[in-house]
Amino acid sequence: MSHSRKEHDIRTVAEHFVMPGEFLEAIPCGAGHINDTYEVRFSQGGVPVRYIVQRINHHVFKRPDLVMNNISRVTRHIAHKLHQTGLPEPNRRVLTLIPCRNGDIRHEDAAGNHWRGYVYVERATAHNHVDDPRLASEAARAFGEFQNHLTDLPGGRLADTIPNFHHTRSRYDALMRAVDEDRAKRAGSVREAVDFCRAREGMVDVLLNLQAQSRLPERVTHNDTKINNVMMDDATGRGICIMDLDTVMPGLVLYDFGDLVRTTTISTAEDAPDARGVEMRLPIFEALVRGYLEGATFLTEAEIDHLAFSGRLITLEVALRFLTDYLEGDHYFKTRHPEHNLERFRVQAALVESMERQDDAMRAVVERWRN
Ligand code: GN1
Ligand code: MG
C-alpha cells in the first residue's frame, strides 16, 4: 500500500475546532512524508484568516493522545518563556494549538482519524532545500534554541511517541529482517544496497553505546529536524518557528543535529532520481556548526565531539529506513511511484559516501568553531 492523499472533508473537520468565521476553502500543503496537512481559509468579518488543520497518521503514531500531550506541554512551555522575554509576535515563534469546541486539543472523527489545529504562521517559509549558508546557519540556530528552551521542561519525562525511533541498531535489524522476509519480492534486486548497509554495521551502535555508558545525556529533542520543519521569517531570514512536533520526545541532541546535516548539506533533493553527483557541501556544514553552537549553549564536549559523525549516522539510519520500506512494500513513507523509496535510499547512500570522503574536513570544521 502506498499512500496517496485521501480526500478528507476538511470543512466538517474544521467545525470541531474553535476556528470562527465563514469557511472558504481548504488547500493541501506541506511536503511531509507522514501526516496530511491543510491550510484552511476563513473569512472573519470580511478579513481573511487561515489556520492549519492536520491529520495525524495513526498507523505511524499509534498513540495520538500521547503525541498531543507532548506537543501541548512543549508548546506551552516555550510560549511561557517567550512571554517572559517579551519578544514580539510570540505565536509566530512557537506553534499554538487551536482547541476543539469541546475543550479537547484533538478531534477524532467517525472513521478513526485524529485531527488537530494550529495557528497559521504568516510571513514565513519552510524550504525543502537550501543553498544559502545563512539559511542553514539560521535553521541550526533555531533548532538549537528550541532544544535550549526545553532543557528545563517541567512535568517529568515526555512520552516516547514512537519507541526506538532513533535506535539505529533496531533500524539495522529491521532491514535485515525485511531482507529475510522479502515480502514485496524485491530483495533479489537490491543486493548491492543491502551490502552497502552491512559494510557500515559498525556505525549503528556508536551513540547507543556512549549513551549506555552515560557519556551522552538523554535530553528533550525534536527528532525530525528536516530543513522543511523550520519556518524562516520572510522579512529577516531568521529561523522563526519550529514545526512538526510529533516526535518531540526524549533523545540525543546528536540525532537532531545529524538530520540537519542530512537535509541541508545535500547537493540535490532527498529523492533525486539519479544519485550520481550527490555531495555533502562543506560550506553548508560549516554554517550549520556555527548556527547550532550559537543556539544550543548547553552542549557537552562529548556531544560536540560527535557532531560530524552524527550527520553520517542519521543519513545511514534514514537510508536503512527507506530501504526497509521498499522491501516491505512501501507501507510507511508516502511514495509517488514504485521506485521512490529505492531512489531515496540511493541518494542517502551517496550522501553517506560523500561524508566518508570528507570526514577529516568535517571534523576540522567542528574543531575550528568549538568554544
Ligand atoms: C519523515 O514527516 P516528515 O516528512 O517530516 C519521518 C522522518 C524521516 C523523514 C525522511 C515520523 O519526516 O523520521 O527522517 O520522513 N518522520 C517520521 O525524509 O517517521
Ligand atoms: Mg515534516
Coordinates of C-alpha atoms and ligand atoms in Angstrom, one line a residue:
M1 CA 0.0 0.0 0.0
S2 CA 1.5 3.3 -0.9
H3 CA -0.1 6.4 0.4
S4 CA -1.8 8.8 -2.0
R5 CA -3.6 11.7 -0.4
K6 CA -7.1 10.7 0.5
E7 CA -9.9 13.3 0.1
H8 CA -11.0 14.4 3.5
D9 CA -13.9 16.6 4.3
I10 CA -11.9 19.4 5.9
R11 CA -14.9 21.8 6.3
T12 CA -16.6 19.3 8.6
V13 CA -13.3 18.6 10.5
A14 CA -12.7 22.4 11.0
E15 CA -16.2 22.8 12.5
H16 CA -15.0 20.9 15.5
F17 CA -12.3 23.5 16.3
V18 CA -12.5 27.0 17.6
M19 CA -12.0 28.5 14.2
P20 CA -14.6 31.2 13.9
G21 CA -15.9 32.8 10.7
E22 CA -17.1 31.6 7.4
F23 CA -15.3 28.6 5.9
L24 CA -13.9 29.4 2.5
E25 CA -11.6 26.6 1.4
A26 CA -9.0 24.0 2.4
I27 CA -5.8 23.6 0.5
P28 CA -3.4 20.6 0.9
C29 CA 0.0 21.9 1.9
G30 CA 3.4 20.8 3.2
A31 CA 5.8 18.2 1.9
G32 CA 5.8 15.8 4.9
H33 CA 6.0 12.0 4.2
I34 CA 3.7 11.1 7.1
N35 CA 0.8 13.3 8.1
D36 CA -1.8 15.2 5.9
T37 CA -1.7 18.9 6.3
Y38 CA -4.2 21.5 5.1
E39 CA -4.3 25.3 5.0
V40 CA -7.8 26.2 5.9
R41 CA -9.1 29.7 5.0
F42 CA -11.9 31.6 6.7
S43 CA -13.4 35.0 6.5
Q44 CA -13.8 36.7 9.8
G45 CA -15.9 39.8 9.5
G46 CA -14.6 40.2 5.9
V47 CA -10.9 39.7 6.9
P48 CA -9.2 36.6 5.5
V49 CA -7.7 34.4 8.3
R50 CA -6.1 31.0 7.9
Y51 CA -5.3 28.0 10.1
I52 CA -3.5 24.7 9.8
V53 CA -5.6 21.5 10.1
Q54 CA -3.6 18.3 10.2
R55 CA -4.4 14.6 10.3
I56 CA -2.1 12.6 12.5
N57 CA -1.1 9.4 10.8
H58 CA -2.2 6.9 13.4
H59 CA -0.5 4.0 11.7
V60 CA 2.8 5.7 12.4
F61 CA 1.8 7.4 15.7
K62 CA -0.2 4.7 17.4
R63 CA -1.0 6.9 20.4
P64 CA -2.2 10.3 19.1
D65 CA -3.2 11.2 22.7
L66 CA 0.4 10.9 23.9
V67 CA 1.6 12.9 20.8
M68 CA -0.8 15.7 21.6
N69 CA 0.0 15.7 25.3
N70 CA 3.7 16.0 24.5
I71 CA 3.1 18.8 22.0
S72 CA 0.8 20.7 24.3
R73 CA 3.4 20.6 27.1
V74 CA 6.3 21.6 24.9
T75 CA 4.5 24.5 23.1
R76 CA 3.0 25.9 26.3
H77 CA 6.4 25.8 28.0
I78 CA 8.1 27.7 25.1
A79 CA 5.2 30.1 24.8
H80 CA 5.6 30.9 28.5
K81 CA 9.3 31.6 28.1
L82 CA 8.7 33.8 25.0
H83 CA 6.2 35.7 27.0
Q84 CA 8.7 36.3 29.8
T85 CA 11.3 37.6 27.3
G86 CA 8.7 39.9 25.8
L87 CA 9.7 39.2 22.1
P88 CA 7.1 40.5 19.6
E89 CA 4.6 38.1 17.9
P90 CA 5.1 35.1 20.2
N91 CA 2.7 33.0 18.3
R92 CA 4.8 33.3 15.2
R93 CA 7.8 31.9 17.2
V94 CA 6.1 28.7 18.6
L95 CA 3.2 26.7 17.3
T96 CA 0.0 27.4 19.0
L97 CA -2.7 24.7 19.2
I98 CA -6.3 25.7 18.4
P99 CA -8.6 23.8 20.9
C100 CA -11.7 21.9 19.9
R101 CA -15.1 23.4 20.7
N102 CA -15.4 20.7 23.4
G103 CA -12.1 21.9 25.0
D104 CA -10.1 18.9 23.8
I105 CA -6.9 19.5 21.7
R106 CA -7.6 16.6 19.3
H107 CA -10.6 15.7 17.3
E108 CA -11.3 12.0 16.5
D109 CA -13.7 11.6 13.6
A110 CA -16.1 8.7 12.9
A111 CA -13.5 7.0 10.7
G112 CA -11.0 6.9 13.5
N113 CA -8.8 9.8 12.1
H114 CA -7.2 12.1 14.6
W115 CA -7.1 15.9 13.8
R116 CA -5.5 19.0 15.3
G117 CA -5.5 22.7 14.6
Y118 CA -2.7 25.3 14.7
V119 CA -2.4 29.0 14.3
Y120 CA -1.0 29.6 10.8
V121 CA 2.4 31.2 11.0
E122 CA 2.2 34.1 8.5
R123 CA 5.0 35.7 6.5
A124 CA 7.4 32.8 6.9
T125 CA 8.5 29.9 4.6
A126 CA 9.6 26.3 5.0
H127 CA 12.3 25.4 2.5
N128 CA 12.7 21.9 1.2
H129 CA 16.2 22.6 0.0
V130 CA 18.7 25.4 0.9
D131 CA 21.7 26.6 -1.0
D132 CA 22.4 29.7 1.1
P133 CA 24.7 29.0 4.1
R134 CA 22.9 31.8 6.0
L135 CA 19.6 29.9 5.9
A136 CA 21.4 26.8 7.0
S137 CA 23.0 28.5 9.9
E138 CA 19.7 30.1 11.0
A139 CA 17.9 26.8 10.8
A140 CA 20.5 25.2 13.0
R141 CA 20.5 28.1 15.4
A142 CA 16.7 27.9 15.6
F143 CA 16.7 24.1 16.4
G144 CA 19.5 24.7 18.9
E145 CA 17.4 27.4 20.6
F146 CA 14.4 25.1 20.6
Q147 CA 16.4 22.5 22.5
N148 CA 17.7 25.2 24.8
H149 CA 14.1 26.2 25.6
L150 CA 13.3 22.6 26.6
T151 CA 16.3 21.9 28.9
D152 CA 14.0 22.9 31.9
L153 CA 10.7 21.4 30.7
P154 CA 8.7 20.7 33.9
G155 CA 6.4 17.7 34.4
G156 CA 8.7 14.7 34.0
R157 CA 9.8 12.7 31.0
L158 CA 7.9 13.1 27.8
A159 CA 6.2 10.1 26.3
D160 CA 8.1 8.1 23.7
T161 CA 5.6 8.6 20.9
I162 CA 7.5 6.2 18.6
P163 CA 9.6 3.8 20.8
N164 CA 13.2 3.3 19.5
F165 CA 12.6 5.9 16.8
H166 CA 16.4 6.7 16.6
H167 CA 17.6 3.3 17.8
T168 CA 19.9 2.8 14.8
R169 CA 20.6 -0.8 15.8
S170 CA 16.9 -1.6 15.7
R171 CA 16.7 0.1 12.3
Y172 CA 19.5 -2.0 11.1
D173 CA 18.0 -5.2 12.5
A174 CA 14.6 -4.3 10.9
L175 CA 16.3 -4.0 7.5
M176 CA 17.9 -7.5 7.9
R177 CA 14.5 -8.9 8.9
A178 CA 12.9 -7.3 5.8
V179 CA 15.6 -8.9 3.6
D180 CA 14.9 -12.3 5.1
E181 CA 11.1 -12.0 4.8
D182 CA 11.2 -10.4 1.4
R183 CA 7.5 -9.6 1.5
A184 CA 7.5 -7.5 -1.7
K185 CA 9.8 -9.9 -3.6
R186 CA 12.3 -7.1 -4.1
A187 CA 15.3 -8.4 -2.2
G188 CA 16.9 -10.0 -5.2
S189 CA 17.2 -6.7 -6.9
V190 CA 18.8 -4.7 -4.1
R191 CA 21.7 -7.0 -3.0
E192 CA 24.2 -4.2 -3.5
A193 CA 22.2 -1.8 -1.5
V194 CA 22.0 -4.3 1.4
D195 CA 25.7 -4.9 1.2
F196 CA 26.3 -1.2 1.4
C197 CA 24.4 -1.2 4.7
R198 CA 26.1 -4.4 6.0
A199 CA 29.5 -2.8 5.4
R200 CA 28.5 0.0 7.8
E201 CA 27.0 -2.0 10.6
G202 CA 29.8 -0.8 12.9
M203 CA 28.4 2.7 12.9
V204 CA 25.0 1.8 14.3
D205 CA 25.9 1.2 18.0
V206 CA 28.3 4.1 18.5
L207 CA 26.0 6.6 20.0
L208 CA 23.9 4.0 21.7
N209 CA 27.0 2.7 23.5
L210 CA 28.0 6.1 24.6
Q211 CA 24.5 6.7 25.9
A212 CA 24.5 3.4 27.8
Q213 CA 27.8 4.5 29.4
S214 CA 26.2 7.8 30.4
R215 CA 28.7 9.6 28.2
L216 CA 25.9 11.2 26.2
P217 CA 22.9 12.6 28.1
E218 CA 19.3 12.0 27.2
R219 CA 17.5 15.3 26.6
V220 CA 14.3 16.6 25.1
T221 CA 14.9 16.6 21.4
H222 CA 12.9 17.2 18.2
N223 CA 13.9 14.0 16.4
D224 CA 12.8 15.1 13.0
T225 CA 14.8 18.2 12.2
K226 CA 14.4 18.1 8.4
I227 CA 15.2 21.6 7.0
N228 CA 11.5 21.9 6.0
N229 CA 10.4 21.6 9.6
V230 CA 11.6 25.1 10.4
M231 CA 9.8 28.3 9.2
M232 CA 12.1 31.1 8.1
D233 CA 10.9 34.6 8.5
D234 CA 10.3 36.2 5.1
A235 CA 11.5 39.6 6.1
T236 CA 14.6 38.8 8.2
G237 CA 15.6 35.3 7.0
R238 CA 15.7 34.3 10.7
G239 CA 14.6 30.8 11.7
I240 CA 11.4 31.7 13.5
C241 CA 9.3 28.7 14.2
I242 CA 10.0 25.0 14.7
M243 CA 7.2 22.7 13.5
D244 CA 6.4 19.0 13.0
L245 CA 6.5 18.4 16.7
D246 CA 5.1 14.8 16.7
T247 CA 8.4 13.2 17.6
V248 CA 9.5 15.7 20.3
M249 CA 10.5 13.3 23.0
P250 CA 13.5 12.1 24.9
G251 CA 16.5 11.6 22.7
L252 CA 20.1 12.6 21.9
V253 CA 20.8 16.1 20.5
L254 CA 23.1 14.5 18.0
Y255 CA 20.0 12.9 16.3
D256 CA 18.7 16.5 15.7
F257 CA 22.0 17.9 14.5
G258 CA 22.5 14.8 12.3
D259 CA 19.2 15.2 10.5
L260 CA 20.0 18.8 9.8
V261 CA 23.3 17.8 8.3
R262 CA 21.5 15.2 6.2
T263 CA 18.8 17.5 4.9
T264 CA 20.8 20.8 4.4
T265 CA 24.3 19.8 3.2
I266 CA 22.9 17.6 0.5
S267 CA 23.5 19.0 -3.0
T268 CA 20.3 17.5 -4.5
A269 CA 16.8 16.7 -3.5
E270 CA 16.3 13.8 -1.0
D271 CA 14.7 11.8 -3.8
A272 CA 16.8 12.8 -6.8
P273 CA 16.2 10.1 -9.4
D274 CA 19.9 10.0 -10.2
A275 CA 22.2 9.7 -7.2
R276 CA 25.4 10.5 -9.1
G277 CA 26.8 13.8 -8.2
V278 CA 25.2 13.8 -4.7
E279 CA 27.6 15.6 -2.4
M280 CA 27.9 16.8 1.2
R281 CA 28.6 20.5 0.8
L282 CA 31.2 21.6 3.4
P283 CA 30.4 25.3 3.5
I284 CA 26.8 24.4 4.4
F285 CA 28.1 22.0 7.1
E286 CA 30.2 24.8 8.5
A287 CA 27.2 27.2 8.6
L288 CA 25.3 24.5 10.5
V289 CA 28.0 24.1 13.1
R290 CA 28.2 27.8 13.6
G291 CA 24.5 28.3 14.0
Y292 CA 23.9 25.3 16.1
L293 CA 26.7 26.1 18.6
E294 CA 25.2 29.6 18.8
G295 CA 21.7 28.3 19.6
A296 CA 22.5 25.2 21.7
T297 CA 24.5 26.7 24.5
F298 CA 24.3 23.7 26.8
L299 CA 26.3 21.1 24.8
T300 CA 28.9 18.9 26.5
E301 CA 32.3 18.1 25.0
A302 CA 31.2 14.6 24.1
E303 CA 28.3 15.9 22.2
I304 CA 30.4 18.4 20.2
D305 CA 33.0 15.6 19.6
H306 CA 30.3 13.7 17.6
L307 CA 28.7 16.5 15.6
A308 CA 30.4 15.4 12.4
F309 CA 29.7 11.7 13.0
S310 CA 26.0 12.4 13.7
G311 CA 25.4 13.6 10.2
R312 CA 26.7 10.4 8.7
L313 CA 24.9 8.2 11.2
I314 CA 21.5 9.8 10.7
T315 CA 21.9 9.7 6.9
L316 CA 22.7 6.0 7.2
E317 CA 19.7 5.5 9.5
V318 CA 17.3 7.1 7.1
A319 CA 18.9 5.1 4.3
L320 CA 18.1 1.9 6.3
R321 CA 14.6 3.0 6.8
F322 CA 13.9 3.9 3.1
L323 CA 15.4 0.5 2.0
T324 CA 13.4 -1.4 4.6
D325 CA 10.2 0.3 3.5
Y326 CA 11.0 -0.6 -0.1
L327 CA 11.5 -4.2 0.9
E328 CA 8.3 -4.2 2.9
G329 CA 6.2 -2.8 0.0
D330 CA 6.1 0.9 0.8
H331 CA 3.7 1.0 3.7
Y332 CA 5.4 3.7 5.8
F333 CA 6.6 6.7 3.8
K334 CA 4.3 8.3 1.2
T335 CA 5.6 7.4 -2.2
R336 CA 4.7 8.7 -5.6
H337 CA 6.0 5.8 -7.7
P338 CA 7.2 2.2 -7.1
E339 CA 10.9 3.0 -7.0
H340 CA 10.6 6.1 -4.9
N341 CA 11.9 4.6 -1.7
L342 CA 14.8 3.0 -3.5
E343 CA 15.7 6.3 -5.1
R344 CA 15.6 7.9 -1.7
F345 CA 17.8 5.2 -0.4
R346 CA 20.4 5.6 -3.2
V347 CA 20.6 9.4 -2.6
Q348 CA 21.1 8.8 1.2
A349 CA 23.8 6.2 0.5
A350 CA 25.6 8.5 -1.9
L351 CA 25.5 11.2 0.8
V352 CA 27.0 8.8 3.4
E353 CA 29.8 8.1 1.0
S354 CA 30.4 11.8 0.4
M355 CA 30.6 12.3 4.1
E356 CA 33.0 9.4 4.5
R357 CA 35.3 11.1 1.9
Q358 CA 35.1 14.4 3.7
D359 CA 35.2 13.2 7.3
D360 CA 38.6 14.8 8.2
A361 CA 37.4 18.1 6.8
M362 CA 34.1 17.9 8.7
R363 CA 35.9 17.2 11.9
A364 CA 38.3 20.1 11.3
V365 CA 35.3 22.5 10.9
V366 CA 33.9 21.4 14.2
E367 CA 37.3 22.0 15.8
R368 CA 37.5 25.4 14.3
W369 CA 34.2 26.6 15.8
R370 CA 34.1 24.9 19.2
N371 CA 34.5 27.2 22.3
Ligands
GN1_1 C1 9.6 11.7 7.8 O1 7.1 13.6 8.2 P1 8.4 14.1 7.7 O2 8.5 14.1 6.2 O3 8.8 15.4 8.3 C2 10.0 10.8 9.0 C3 11.4 11.2 9.4 C4 12.3 10.9 8.3 C5 11.8 11.7 7.1 C6 12.7 11.4 5.8 C7 7.6 10.3 11.9 O4 9.5 13.0 8.2 O5 11.8 10.4 10.5 O6 13.6 11.3 8.6 O7 10.5 11.5 6.8 N1 9.0 11.1 10.1 C8 8.5 10.0 10.8 O8 12.5 12.4 4.9 O9 8.8 8.8 10.6
MG2 MG 7.8 17.5 8.3

